[in-house]
Coordinates of C-alpha atoms in Angstrom, one line a residue:
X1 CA -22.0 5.3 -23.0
X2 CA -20.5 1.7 -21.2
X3 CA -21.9 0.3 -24.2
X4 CA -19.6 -3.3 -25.0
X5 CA -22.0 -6.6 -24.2
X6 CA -21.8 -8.3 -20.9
X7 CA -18.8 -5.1 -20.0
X8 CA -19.0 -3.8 -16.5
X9 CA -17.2 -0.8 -15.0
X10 CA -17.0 -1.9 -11.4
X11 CA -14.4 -4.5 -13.2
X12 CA -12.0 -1.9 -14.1
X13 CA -11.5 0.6 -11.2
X14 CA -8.2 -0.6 -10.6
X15 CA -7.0 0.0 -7.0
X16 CA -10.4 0.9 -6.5
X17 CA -12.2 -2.2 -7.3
X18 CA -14.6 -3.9 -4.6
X19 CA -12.6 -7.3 -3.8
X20 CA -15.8 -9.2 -5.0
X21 CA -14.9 -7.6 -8.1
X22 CA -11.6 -8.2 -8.9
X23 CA -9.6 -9.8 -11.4
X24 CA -9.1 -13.2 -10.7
X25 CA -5.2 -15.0 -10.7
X26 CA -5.6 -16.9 -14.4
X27 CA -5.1 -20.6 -14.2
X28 CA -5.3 -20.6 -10.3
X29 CA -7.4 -23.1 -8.3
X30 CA -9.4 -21.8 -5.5
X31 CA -7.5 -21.9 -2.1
X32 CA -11.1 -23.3 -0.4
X33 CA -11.6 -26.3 -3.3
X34 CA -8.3 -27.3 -3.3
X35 CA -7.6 -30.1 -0.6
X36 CA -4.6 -30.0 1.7
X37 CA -1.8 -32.0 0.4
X38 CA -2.5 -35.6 1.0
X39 CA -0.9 -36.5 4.6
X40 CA -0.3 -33.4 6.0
X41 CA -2.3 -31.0 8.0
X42 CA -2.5 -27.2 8.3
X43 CA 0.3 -25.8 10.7
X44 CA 0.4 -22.6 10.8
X45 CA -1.1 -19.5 8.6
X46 CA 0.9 -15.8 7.5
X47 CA -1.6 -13.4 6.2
X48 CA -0.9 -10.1 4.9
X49 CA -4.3 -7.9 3.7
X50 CA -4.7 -4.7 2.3
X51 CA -7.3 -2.9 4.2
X52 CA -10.9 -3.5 2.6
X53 CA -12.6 -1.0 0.6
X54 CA -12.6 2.5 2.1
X55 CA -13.5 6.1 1.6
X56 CA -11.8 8.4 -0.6
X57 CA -8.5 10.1 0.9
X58 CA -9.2 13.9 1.7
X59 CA -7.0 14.8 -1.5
X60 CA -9.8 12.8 -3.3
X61 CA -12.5 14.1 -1.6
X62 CA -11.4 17.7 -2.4
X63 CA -11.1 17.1 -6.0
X64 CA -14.6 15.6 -5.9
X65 CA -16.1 18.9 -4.2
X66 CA -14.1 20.8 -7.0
X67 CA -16.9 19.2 -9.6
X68 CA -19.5 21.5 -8.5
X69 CA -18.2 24.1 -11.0
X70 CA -18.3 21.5 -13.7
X71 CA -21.4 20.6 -13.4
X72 CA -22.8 23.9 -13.0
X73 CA -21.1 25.0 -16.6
X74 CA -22.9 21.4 -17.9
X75 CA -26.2 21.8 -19.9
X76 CA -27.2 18.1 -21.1
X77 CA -29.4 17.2 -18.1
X78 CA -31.9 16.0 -20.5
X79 CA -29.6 12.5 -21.2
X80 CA -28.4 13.0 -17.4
X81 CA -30.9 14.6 -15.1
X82 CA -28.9 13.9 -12.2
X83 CA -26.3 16.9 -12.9
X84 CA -29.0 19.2 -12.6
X85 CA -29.4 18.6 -8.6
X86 CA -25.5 17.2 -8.1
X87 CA -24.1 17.4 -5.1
X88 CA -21.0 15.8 -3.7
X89 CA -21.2 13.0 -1.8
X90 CA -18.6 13.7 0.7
X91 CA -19.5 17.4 1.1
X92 CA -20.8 16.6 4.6
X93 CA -17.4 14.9 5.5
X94 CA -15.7 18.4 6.0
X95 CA -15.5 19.0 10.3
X96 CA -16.6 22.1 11.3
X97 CA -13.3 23.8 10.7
X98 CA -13.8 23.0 7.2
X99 CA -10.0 22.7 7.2
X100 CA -9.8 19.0 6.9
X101 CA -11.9 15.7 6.0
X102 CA -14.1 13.9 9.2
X103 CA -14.1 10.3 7.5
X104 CA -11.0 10.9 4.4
X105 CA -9.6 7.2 4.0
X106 CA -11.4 5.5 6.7
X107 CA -12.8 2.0 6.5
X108 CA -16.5 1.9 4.7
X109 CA -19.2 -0.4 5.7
X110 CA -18.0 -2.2 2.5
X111 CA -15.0 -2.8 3.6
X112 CA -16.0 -3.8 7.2
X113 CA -18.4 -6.5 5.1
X114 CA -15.4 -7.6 3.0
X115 CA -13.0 -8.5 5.5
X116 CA -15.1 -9.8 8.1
X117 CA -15.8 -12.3 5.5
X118 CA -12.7 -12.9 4.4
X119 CA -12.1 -14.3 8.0
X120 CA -14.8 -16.1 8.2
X121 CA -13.8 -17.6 5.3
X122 CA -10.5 -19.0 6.3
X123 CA -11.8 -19.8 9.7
X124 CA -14.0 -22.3 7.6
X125 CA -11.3 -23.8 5.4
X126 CA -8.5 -23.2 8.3
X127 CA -10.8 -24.9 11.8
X128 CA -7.8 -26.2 13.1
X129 CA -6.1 -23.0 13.2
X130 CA -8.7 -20.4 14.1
X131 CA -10.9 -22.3 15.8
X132 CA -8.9 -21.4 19.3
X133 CA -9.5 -18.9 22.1
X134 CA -7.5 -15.4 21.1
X135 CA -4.2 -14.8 22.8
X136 CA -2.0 -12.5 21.6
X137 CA 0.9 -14.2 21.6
X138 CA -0.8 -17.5 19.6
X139 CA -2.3 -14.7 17.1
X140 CA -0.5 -11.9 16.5
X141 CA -2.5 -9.1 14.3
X142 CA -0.1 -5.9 13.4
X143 CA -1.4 -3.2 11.5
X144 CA 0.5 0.1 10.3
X145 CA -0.9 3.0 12.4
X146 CA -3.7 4.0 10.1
X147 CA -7.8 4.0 11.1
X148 CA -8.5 1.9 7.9
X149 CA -5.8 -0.8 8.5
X150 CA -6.8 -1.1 12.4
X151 CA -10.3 -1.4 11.6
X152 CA -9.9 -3.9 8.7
X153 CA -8.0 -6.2 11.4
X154 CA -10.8 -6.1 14.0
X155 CA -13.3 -7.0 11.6
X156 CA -10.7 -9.8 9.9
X157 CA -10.5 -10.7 13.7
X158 CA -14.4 -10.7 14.1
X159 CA -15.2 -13.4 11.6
X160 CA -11.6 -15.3 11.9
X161 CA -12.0 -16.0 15.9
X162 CA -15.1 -18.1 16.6
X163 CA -17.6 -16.2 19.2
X164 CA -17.8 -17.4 22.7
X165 CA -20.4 -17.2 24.9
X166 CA -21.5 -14.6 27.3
X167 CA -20.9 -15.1 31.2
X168 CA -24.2 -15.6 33.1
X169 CA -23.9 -12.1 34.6
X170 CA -24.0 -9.8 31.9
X171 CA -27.1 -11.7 29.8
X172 CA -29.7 -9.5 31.6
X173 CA -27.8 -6.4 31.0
X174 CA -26.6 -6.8 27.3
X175 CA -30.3 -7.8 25.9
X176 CA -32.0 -5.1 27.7
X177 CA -33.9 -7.8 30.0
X178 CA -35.9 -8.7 27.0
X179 CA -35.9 -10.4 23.3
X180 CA -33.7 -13.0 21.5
X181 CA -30.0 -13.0 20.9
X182 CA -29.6 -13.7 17.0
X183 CA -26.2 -15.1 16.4
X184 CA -25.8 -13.7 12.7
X185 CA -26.5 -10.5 14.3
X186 CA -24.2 -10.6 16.9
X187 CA -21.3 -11.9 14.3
X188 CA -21.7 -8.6 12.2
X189 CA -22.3 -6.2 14.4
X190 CA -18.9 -7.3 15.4
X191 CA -17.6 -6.2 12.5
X192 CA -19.4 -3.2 12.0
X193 CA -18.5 -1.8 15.7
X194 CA -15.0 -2.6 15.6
X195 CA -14.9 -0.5 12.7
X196 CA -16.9 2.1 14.6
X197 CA -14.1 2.0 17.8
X198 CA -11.0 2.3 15.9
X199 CA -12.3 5.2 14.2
X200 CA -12.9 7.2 17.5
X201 CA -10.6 5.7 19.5
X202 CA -7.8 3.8 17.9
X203 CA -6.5 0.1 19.1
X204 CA -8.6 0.1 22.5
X205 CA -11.4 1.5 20.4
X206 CA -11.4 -1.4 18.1
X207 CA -11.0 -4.3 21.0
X208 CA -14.5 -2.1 22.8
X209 CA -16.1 -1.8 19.5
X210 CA -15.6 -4.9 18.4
X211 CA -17.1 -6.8 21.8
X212 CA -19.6 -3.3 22.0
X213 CA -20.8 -4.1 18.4
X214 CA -21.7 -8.0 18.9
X215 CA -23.8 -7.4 22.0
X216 CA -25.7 -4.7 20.1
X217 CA -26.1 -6.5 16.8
X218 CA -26.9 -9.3 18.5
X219 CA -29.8 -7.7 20.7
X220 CA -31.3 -6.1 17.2
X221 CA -31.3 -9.2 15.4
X222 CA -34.3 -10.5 17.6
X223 CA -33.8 -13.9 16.5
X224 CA -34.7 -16.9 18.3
X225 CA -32.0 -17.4 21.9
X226 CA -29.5 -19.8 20.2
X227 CA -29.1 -23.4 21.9
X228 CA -25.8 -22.1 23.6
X229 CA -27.2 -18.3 24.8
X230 CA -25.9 -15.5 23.5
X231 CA -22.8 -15.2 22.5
X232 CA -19.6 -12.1 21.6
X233 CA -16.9 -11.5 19.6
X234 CA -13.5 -12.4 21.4
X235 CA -12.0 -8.9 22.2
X236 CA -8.4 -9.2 20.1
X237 CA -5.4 -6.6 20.2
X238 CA -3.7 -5.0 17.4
X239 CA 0.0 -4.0 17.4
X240 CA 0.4 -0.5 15.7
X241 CA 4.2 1.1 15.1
X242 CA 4.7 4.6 14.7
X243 CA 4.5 5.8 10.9
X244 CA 7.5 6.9 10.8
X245 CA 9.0 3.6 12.3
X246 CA 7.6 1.0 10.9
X247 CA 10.4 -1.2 8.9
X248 CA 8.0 -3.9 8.5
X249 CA 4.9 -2.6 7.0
X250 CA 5.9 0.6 5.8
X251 CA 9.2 0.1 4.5
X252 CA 8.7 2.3 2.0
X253 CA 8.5 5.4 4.3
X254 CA 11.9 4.5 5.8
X255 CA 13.9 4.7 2.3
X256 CA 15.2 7.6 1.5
X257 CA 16.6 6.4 -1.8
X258 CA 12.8 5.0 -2.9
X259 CA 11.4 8.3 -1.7
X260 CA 13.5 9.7 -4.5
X261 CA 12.9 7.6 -7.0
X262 CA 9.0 8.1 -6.7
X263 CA 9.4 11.4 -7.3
X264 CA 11.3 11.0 -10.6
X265 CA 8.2 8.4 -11.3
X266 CA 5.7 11.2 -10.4
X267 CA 7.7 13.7 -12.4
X268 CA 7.2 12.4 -16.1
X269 CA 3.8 10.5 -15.0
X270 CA 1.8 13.9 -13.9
X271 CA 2.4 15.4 -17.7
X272 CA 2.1 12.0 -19.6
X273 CA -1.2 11.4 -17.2
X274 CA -2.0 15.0 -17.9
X275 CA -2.0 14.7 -21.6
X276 CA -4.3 11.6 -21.6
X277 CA -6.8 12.8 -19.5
X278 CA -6.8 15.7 -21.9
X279 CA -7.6 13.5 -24.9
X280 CA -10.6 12.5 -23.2
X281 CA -12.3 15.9 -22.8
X282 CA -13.6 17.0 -26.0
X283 CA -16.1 13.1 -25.5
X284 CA -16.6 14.2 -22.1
X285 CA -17.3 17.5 -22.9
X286 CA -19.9 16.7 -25.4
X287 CA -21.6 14.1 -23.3
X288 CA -21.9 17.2 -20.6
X289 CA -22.7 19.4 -23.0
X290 CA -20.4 21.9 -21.5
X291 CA -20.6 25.7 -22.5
X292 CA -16.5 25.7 -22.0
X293 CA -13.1 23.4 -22.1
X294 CA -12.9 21.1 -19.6
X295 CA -9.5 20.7 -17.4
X296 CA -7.3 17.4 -17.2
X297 CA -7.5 17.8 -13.7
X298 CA -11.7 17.8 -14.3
X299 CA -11.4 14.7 -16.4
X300 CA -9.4 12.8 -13.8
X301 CA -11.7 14.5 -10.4
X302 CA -14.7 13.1 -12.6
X303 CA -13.0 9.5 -12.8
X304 CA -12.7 9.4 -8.8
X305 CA -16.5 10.3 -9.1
X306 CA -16.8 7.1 -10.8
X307 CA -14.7 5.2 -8.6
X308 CA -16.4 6.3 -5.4
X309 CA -20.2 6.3 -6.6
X310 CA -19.4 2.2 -8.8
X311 CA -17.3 0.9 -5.6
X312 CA -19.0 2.7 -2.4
X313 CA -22.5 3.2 -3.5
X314 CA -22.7 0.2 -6.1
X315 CA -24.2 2.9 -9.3
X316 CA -23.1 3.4 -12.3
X317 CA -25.6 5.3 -13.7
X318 CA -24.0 8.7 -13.1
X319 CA -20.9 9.8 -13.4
X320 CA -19.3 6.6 -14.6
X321 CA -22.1 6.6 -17.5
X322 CA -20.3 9.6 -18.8
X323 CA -17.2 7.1 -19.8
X324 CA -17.3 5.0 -22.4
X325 CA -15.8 1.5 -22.3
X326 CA -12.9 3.0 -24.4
X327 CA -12.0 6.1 -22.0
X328 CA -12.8 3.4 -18.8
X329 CA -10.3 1.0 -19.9
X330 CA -7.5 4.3 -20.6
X331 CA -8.4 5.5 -16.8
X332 CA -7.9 1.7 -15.7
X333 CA -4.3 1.7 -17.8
X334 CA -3.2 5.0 -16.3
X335 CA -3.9 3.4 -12.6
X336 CA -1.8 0.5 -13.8
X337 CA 1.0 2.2 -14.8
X338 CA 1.3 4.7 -12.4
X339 CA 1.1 1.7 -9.5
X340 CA 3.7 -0.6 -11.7
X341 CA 5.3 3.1 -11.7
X342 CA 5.5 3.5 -8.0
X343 CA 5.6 -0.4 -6.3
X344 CA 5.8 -2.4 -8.9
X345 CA 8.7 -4.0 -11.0
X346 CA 9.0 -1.3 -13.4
X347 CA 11.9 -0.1 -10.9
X348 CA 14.1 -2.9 -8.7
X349 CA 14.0 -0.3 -5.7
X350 CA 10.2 -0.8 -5.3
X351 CA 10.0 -4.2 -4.5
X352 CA 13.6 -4.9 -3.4
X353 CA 13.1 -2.8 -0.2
X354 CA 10.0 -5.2 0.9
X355 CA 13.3 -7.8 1.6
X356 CA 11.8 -7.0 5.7
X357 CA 8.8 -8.3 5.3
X358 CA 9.5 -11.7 3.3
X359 CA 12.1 -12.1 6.5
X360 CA 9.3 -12.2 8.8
X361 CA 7.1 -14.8 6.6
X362 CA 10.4 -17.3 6.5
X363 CA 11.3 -16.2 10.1
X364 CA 7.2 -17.2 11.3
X365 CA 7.4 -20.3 8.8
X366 CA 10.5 -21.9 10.5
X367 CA 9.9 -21.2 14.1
X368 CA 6.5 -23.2 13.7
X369 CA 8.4 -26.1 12.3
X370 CA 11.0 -26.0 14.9
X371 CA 7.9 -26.5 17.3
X372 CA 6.3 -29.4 18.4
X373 CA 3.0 -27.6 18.7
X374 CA 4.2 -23.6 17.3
X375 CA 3.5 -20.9 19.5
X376 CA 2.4 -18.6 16.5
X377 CA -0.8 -20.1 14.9
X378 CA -1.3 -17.6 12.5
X379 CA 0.3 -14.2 11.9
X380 CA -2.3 -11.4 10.5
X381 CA -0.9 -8.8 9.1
X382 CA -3.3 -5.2 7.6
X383 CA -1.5 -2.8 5.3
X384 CA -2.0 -1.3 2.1
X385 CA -1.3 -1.3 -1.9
X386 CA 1.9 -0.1 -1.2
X387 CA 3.1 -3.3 1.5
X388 CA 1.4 -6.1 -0.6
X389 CA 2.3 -5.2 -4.5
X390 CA 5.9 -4.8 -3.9
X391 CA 6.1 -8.4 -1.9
X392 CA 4.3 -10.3 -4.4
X393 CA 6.7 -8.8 -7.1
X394 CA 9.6 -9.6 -4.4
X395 CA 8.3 -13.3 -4.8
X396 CA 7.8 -13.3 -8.1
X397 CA 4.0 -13.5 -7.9
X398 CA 3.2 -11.2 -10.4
X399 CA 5.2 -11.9 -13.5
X400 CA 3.9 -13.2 -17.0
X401 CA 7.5 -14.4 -17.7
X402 CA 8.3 -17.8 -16.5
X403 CA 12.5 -16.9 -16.4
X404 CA 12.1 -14.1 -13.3
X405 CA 13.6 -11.4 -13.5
X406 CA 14.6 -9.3 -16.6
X407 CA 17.5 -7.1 -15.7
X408 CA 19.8 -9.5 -13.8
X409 CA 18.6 -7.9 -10.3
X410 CA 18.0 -9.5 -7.1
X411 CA 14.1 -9.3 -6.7
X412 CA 11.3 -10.6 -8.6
X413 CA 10.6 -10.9 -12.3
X414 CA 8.6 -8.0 -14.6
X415 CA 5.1 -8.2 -15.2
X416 CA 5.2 -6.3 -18.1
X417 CA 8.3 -7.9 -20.6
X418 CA 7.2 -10.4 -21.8
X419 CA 4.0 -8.5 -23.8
X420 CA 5.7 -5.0 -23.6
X421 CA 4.0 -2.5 -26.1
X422 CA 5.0 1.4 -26.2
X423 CA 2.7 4.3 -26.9
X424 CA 4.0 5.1 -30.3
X425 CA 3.1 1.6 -31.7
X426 CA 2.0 1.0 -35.7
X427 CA -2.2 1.1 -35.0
X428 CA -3.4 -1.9 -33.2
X429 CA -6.4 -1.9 -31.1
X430 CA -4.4 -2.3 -27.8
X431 CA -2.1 0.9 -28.8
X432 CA -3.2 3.9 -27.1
X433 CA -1.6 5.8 -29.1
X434 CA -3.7 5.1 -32.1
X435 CA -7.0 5.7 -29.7
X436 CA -5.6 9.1 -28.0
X437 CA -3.1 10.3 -31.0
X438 CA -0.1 10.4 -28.1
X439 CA 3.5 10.6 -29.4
X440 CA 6.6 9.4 -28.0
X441 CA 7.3 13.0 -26.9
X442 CA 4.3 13.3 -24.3
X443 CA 6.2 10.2 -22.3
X444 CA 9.0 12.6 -21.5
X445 CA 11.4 10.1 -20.5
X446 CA 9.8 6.5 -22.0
X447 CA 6.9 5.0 -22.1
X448 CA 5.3 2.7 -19.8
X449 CA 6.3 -0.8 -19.7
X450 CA 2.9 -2.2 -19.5
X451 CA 0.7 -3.1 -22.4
X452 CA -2.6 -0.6 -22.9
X453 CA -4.4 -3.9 -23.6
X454 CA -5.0 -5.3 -20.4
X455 CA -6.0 -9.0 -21.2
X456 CA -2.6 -9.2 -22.3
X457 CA -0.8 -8.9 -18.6
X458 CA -1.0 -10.1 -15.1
X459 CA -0.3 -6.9 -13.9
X460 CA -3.6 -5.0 -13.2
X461 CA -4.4 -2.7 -10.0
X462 CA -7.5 -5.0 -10.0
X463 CA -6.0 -8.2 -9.7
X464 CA -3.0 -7.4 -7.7
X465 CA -4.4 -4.8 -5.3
X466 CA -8.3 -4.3 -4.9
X467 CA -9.4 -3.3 -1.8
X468 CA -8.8 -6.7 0.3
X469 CA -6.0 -8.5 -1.7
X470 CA -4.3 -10.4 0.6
X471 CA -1.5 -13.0 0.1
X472 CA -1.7 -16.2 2.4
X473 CA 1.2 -18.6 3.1
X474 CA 0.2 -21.8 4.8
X475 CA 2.4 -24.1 6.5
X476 CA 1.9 -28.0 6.7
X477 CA 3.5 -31.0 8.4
X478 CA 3.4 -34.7 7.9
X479 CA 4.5 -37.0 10.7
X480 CA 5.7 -40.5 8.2
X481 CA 5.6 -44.0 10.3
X482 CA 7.9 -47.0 9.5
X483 CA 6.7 -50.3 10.8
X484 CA 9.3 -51.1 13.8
X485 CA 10.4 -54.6 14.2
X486 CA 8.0 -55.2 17.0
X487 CA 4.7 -54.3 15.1
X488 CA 4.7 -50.9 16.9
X489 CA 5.4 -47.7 15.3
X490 CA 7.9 -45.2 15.6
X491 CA 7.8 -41.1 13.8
X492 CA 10.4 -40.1 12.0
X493 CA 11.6 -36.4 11.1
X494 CA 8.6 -34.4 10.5
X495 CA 8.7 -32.4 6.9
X496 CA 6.7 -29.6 5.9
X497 CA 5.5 -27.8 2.8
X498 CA 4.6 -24.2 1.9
X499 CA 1.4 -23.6 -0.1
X500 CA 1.2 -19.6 -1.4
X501 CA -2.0 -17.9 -2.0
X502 CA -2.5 -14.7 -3.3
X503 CA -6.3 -13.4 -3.3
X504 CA -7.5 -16.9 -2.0
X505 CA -6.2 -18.5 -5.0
X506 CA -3.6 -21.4 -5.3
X507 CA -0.3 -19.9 -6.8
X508 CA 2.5 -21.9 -7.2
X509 CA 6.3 -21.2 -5.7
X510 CA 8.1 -19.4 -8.6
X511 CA 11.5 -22.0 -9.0
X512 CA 10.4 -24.3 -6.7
X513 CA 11.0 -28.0 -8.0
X514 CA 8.1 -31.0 -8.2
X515 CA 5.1 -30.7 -9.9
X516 CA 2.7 -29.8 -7.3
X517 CA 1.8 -26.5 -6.0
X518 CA 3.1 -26.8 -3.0
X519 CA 6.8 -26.2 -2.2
X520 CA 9.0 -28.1 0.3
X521 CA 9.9 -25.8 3.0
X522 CA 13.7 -25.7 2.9
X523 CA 13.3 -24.9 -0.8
X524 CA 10.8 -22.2 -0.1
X525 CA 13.6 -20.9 2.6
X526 CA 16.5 -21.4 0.5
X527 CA 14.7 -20.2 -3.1
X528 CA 14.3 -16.7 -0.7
X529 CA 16.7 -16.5 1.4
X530 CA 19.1 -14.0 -1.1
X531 CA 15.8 -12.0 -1.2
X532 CA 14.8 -11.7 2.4
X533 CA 18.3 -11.0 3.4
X534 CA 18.5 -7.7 5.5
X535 CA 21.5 -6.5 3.4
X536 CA 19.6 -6.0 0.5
X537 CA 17.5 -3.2 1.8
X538 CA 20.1 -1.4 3.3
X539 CA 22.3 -1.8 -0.5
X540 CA 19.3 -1.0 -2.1
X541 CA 18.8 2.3 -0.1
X542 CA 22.1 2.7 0.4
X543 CA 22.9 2.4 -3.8
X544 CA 20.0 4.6 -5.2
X545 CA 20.7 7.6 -3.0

């Protein structure tokens, strides 16, 4: 049924989308073809990365297993065979209790692949940074105490820090006293068995798995002994807080006030979502040939089918065949609004309480100028959807205005004002109300501020949050020389400038002067510092309660 030319689903999962898959930042130059500002040199590097692409949570992976039913009442297995045999692909997730889900939400080979190479990347455009021996103090890595976050930092950590070579005493041992160390194998094996220890046994777990996983990748790639000997992945520690106490990564947890709003969000969005999900039955239930109605809650459960089978398993000729580019693009708005919804701009609360964590990227920024040679090298931080959206929207990353903010408020611009469209428009194509026939009444309390058409925004789960995004602040500093009197040469005050990437792309510094996309870094400081300022999370939470 994903019938439109050259139209491909795995393109509009929204949070769910592969990060080889995602939207790309319009206009924006890569962050690896675009040179370092002439006469200055890499300083220091802030990272903060959603976790890479993972398994379904074990709310998801119930709703899947609900689908057996469905498909049992479905009778067109002449168009799609597979429903005749279906069975879910987390059923053998379940521990033996049957009570709750073995691997719900933990890191998937995917995602191990997509964040080891994301280090590796910057290692290759950052040498002068990651090319070091690990310390913890030179390289902090923080996670938020969840298995997909801790796992996504090892295998970040796996491609970021260069390998070093094995002592003389444990070559014999590691290879099994016989064939070739392979170097590629070693490097992703890395990857692949940090994952592996942080999933049975958290932060030590990780460091073992990650050191465990080079030797034995290593000894199976049988590749020629490399001109060095074999070699590991540097064993790295991550920092973890306690869920519950975690004011950096998961502010959101420790806001009473935002907890509150969210659930006025969820309140009108579960019968709004409700009553789209039902205007896409009666296609589905045709294309199932189903011998009785199907539920919302079916229509939605068959959608994280889609997202789970397109994004984990790379096929899209089962259940995401069902969905036609028209219903695809409806599920993909729905995920939009109901992230813009919960951490995006459509409420100040969502992004002002993220005020913690643009503290600690001005605090890590200034502390490496104030050094000679900065302690900190590169800060790596691993979250989620809900850390990374609402700091981009703090910064003003994701709006399509160009004049910030649209209430007056503190905190970053809307993505969705300048283009705003409600459901009860006159007919156009990008109305969803004229596809779905919704009224103004199924909104409850008004309609989402984000336009159904979604070439015509900036804000898309895809872009802003696939599995991956990461934003990336990079400090520089030029030493200028004036000629002395004497012929010799003297330095003068170093300066330093802040270039912002979000998803590896150049983005520029919303209100910073000059016409380059790099920002002077008292500017940067001073452009945030109202933003960043403790107060305003505690007003924020304080206010809304």
């Amino acid at each position: 049924m994903l019938s439109k030319a050259g139209w491909n689903v795995r393109r509009h999962l929204g949070t769910k989308t592969r990060y080889n898959w995602r939207a790309p930042m319009p206009g924006a130059p890569s962050l690896h073809d675009t040179p370092d500002p002439e006469g200055y040199k890499p300083l220091t590097l802030w990272l903060l990365s959603r976790h890479g692409t993972r398994w379904p949570t074990e709310h998801r992976m119930t709703h899947i297993n609900g689908l057996e039913g469905l498909f049992r009442d479905a009778r067109n297995t002449l168009d799609h065979p597979w429903i005749e045999a279906w069975s879910s692909p987390v059923k053998d997730k379940l521990l033996a209790s049957g009570d709750k889900m073995l691997a719900s939400g933990v890191l998937h080979s995917v995602g191990e692949e997509e964040m080891w190479a994301l280090g590796a990347r910057l290692r290759g455009r950052f040498p002068g940074i990651a090319n070091h021996h690990y310390a913890p103090y030179k390289f902090p890595i923080v996670a938020t105490q969840v298995l997909r976050t801790s796992a996504s930092a090892t295998a970040f950590a796996s491609g970021f820090f260069p390998s070093v070579p094995v002592g003389s005493d444990y070559i014999t041992l590691a290879s099994g006293g016989g064939g070739g160390w392979a170097a590629a194998g070693a490097t992703a094996g890395a990857a692949k068995g940090a994952a592996t220890g942080v999933a049975t046994g958290g932060a030590a777990g990780a460091t073992m798995g990650a050191a465990a996983g080079a030797a034995t990748g290593g000894a199976a790639g049988g590749g020629k002994l490399a001109d060095d000997g074999p070699r590991r992945a540097q064993a790295v520690s991550v920092f973890m807080r306690p869920k519950t106490d975690d004011p950096l990564l998961r502010f959101y947890d420790t806001c009473p006030a935002y907890a509150a709003q969210l659930v006025a969000s969820k309140e009108w969005m579960a019968t709004w979502m409700s009553g789209l999900w039902a205007q896409l039955a009666p296609d589905l239930e045709r294309s199932l040939g189903l011998v009785r109605a199907m539920q919302p809650s079916e229509v939605d459960a068959l959608w994280t089918l889609c997202t789970l089978e397109a994004g984990l398993e790379d096929d899209t000729s089962r259940a995401c065949s069902l969905f036609d580019a028209r219903a695809v693009e409806v599920m993909e708005w729905v995920d939009d609004v109901r992230l813009l919804e919960a951490h995006g701009p459509a409420h100040d609360i969502n992004y002002a309480i993220a005020a913690p964590l643009l503290a600690d990227l001005g605090d890590t920024l200034s502390a490496a100028a104030r050094e000679v040679v900065p302690t900190v090298r590169a800060q790596l931080l691993f979250a989620h959807a809900e850390t990374i959206v609402p700091l981009a929207t703090l910064m003003g990353l994701l709006s399509d205005d160009d004049d910030g903010d649209d209430d007056g408020g503190e905190g970053g611009g809307s993505s969705s004002r300048s283009n705003q469209s409600n459901s009860s428009g006159s007919g156009s194509d990008a109305d969803p109300a004229s596809v779905l026939d919704l009224g103004q009444q199924r909104m409850r309390q008004r309609p989402p501020k984000l336009p159904f058409d979604h070439s015509a925004r900036l804000f898309r789960g895809t872009r802003v949050s696939p599995y991956g995004a990461n934003l990336i602040a990079v400090l520089y500093r030029a030493t200028e020389r004036a000629a002395a009197g004497d012929g010799a040469t003297q330095a003068v005050q170093a300066r330093h400038r802040v270039r912002l990437a979000y998803n590896e792309q150049v983005v520029g510094v919303p209100g910073c002067s000059g016409s380059g996309l790099d920002c002077d870094l008292d500017e940067f400081l001073e452009l945030y510092a109202a933003r960043s300022d403790s107060a305003i999370f505690e007003r924020a939470c304080r206010t809304a309660a």
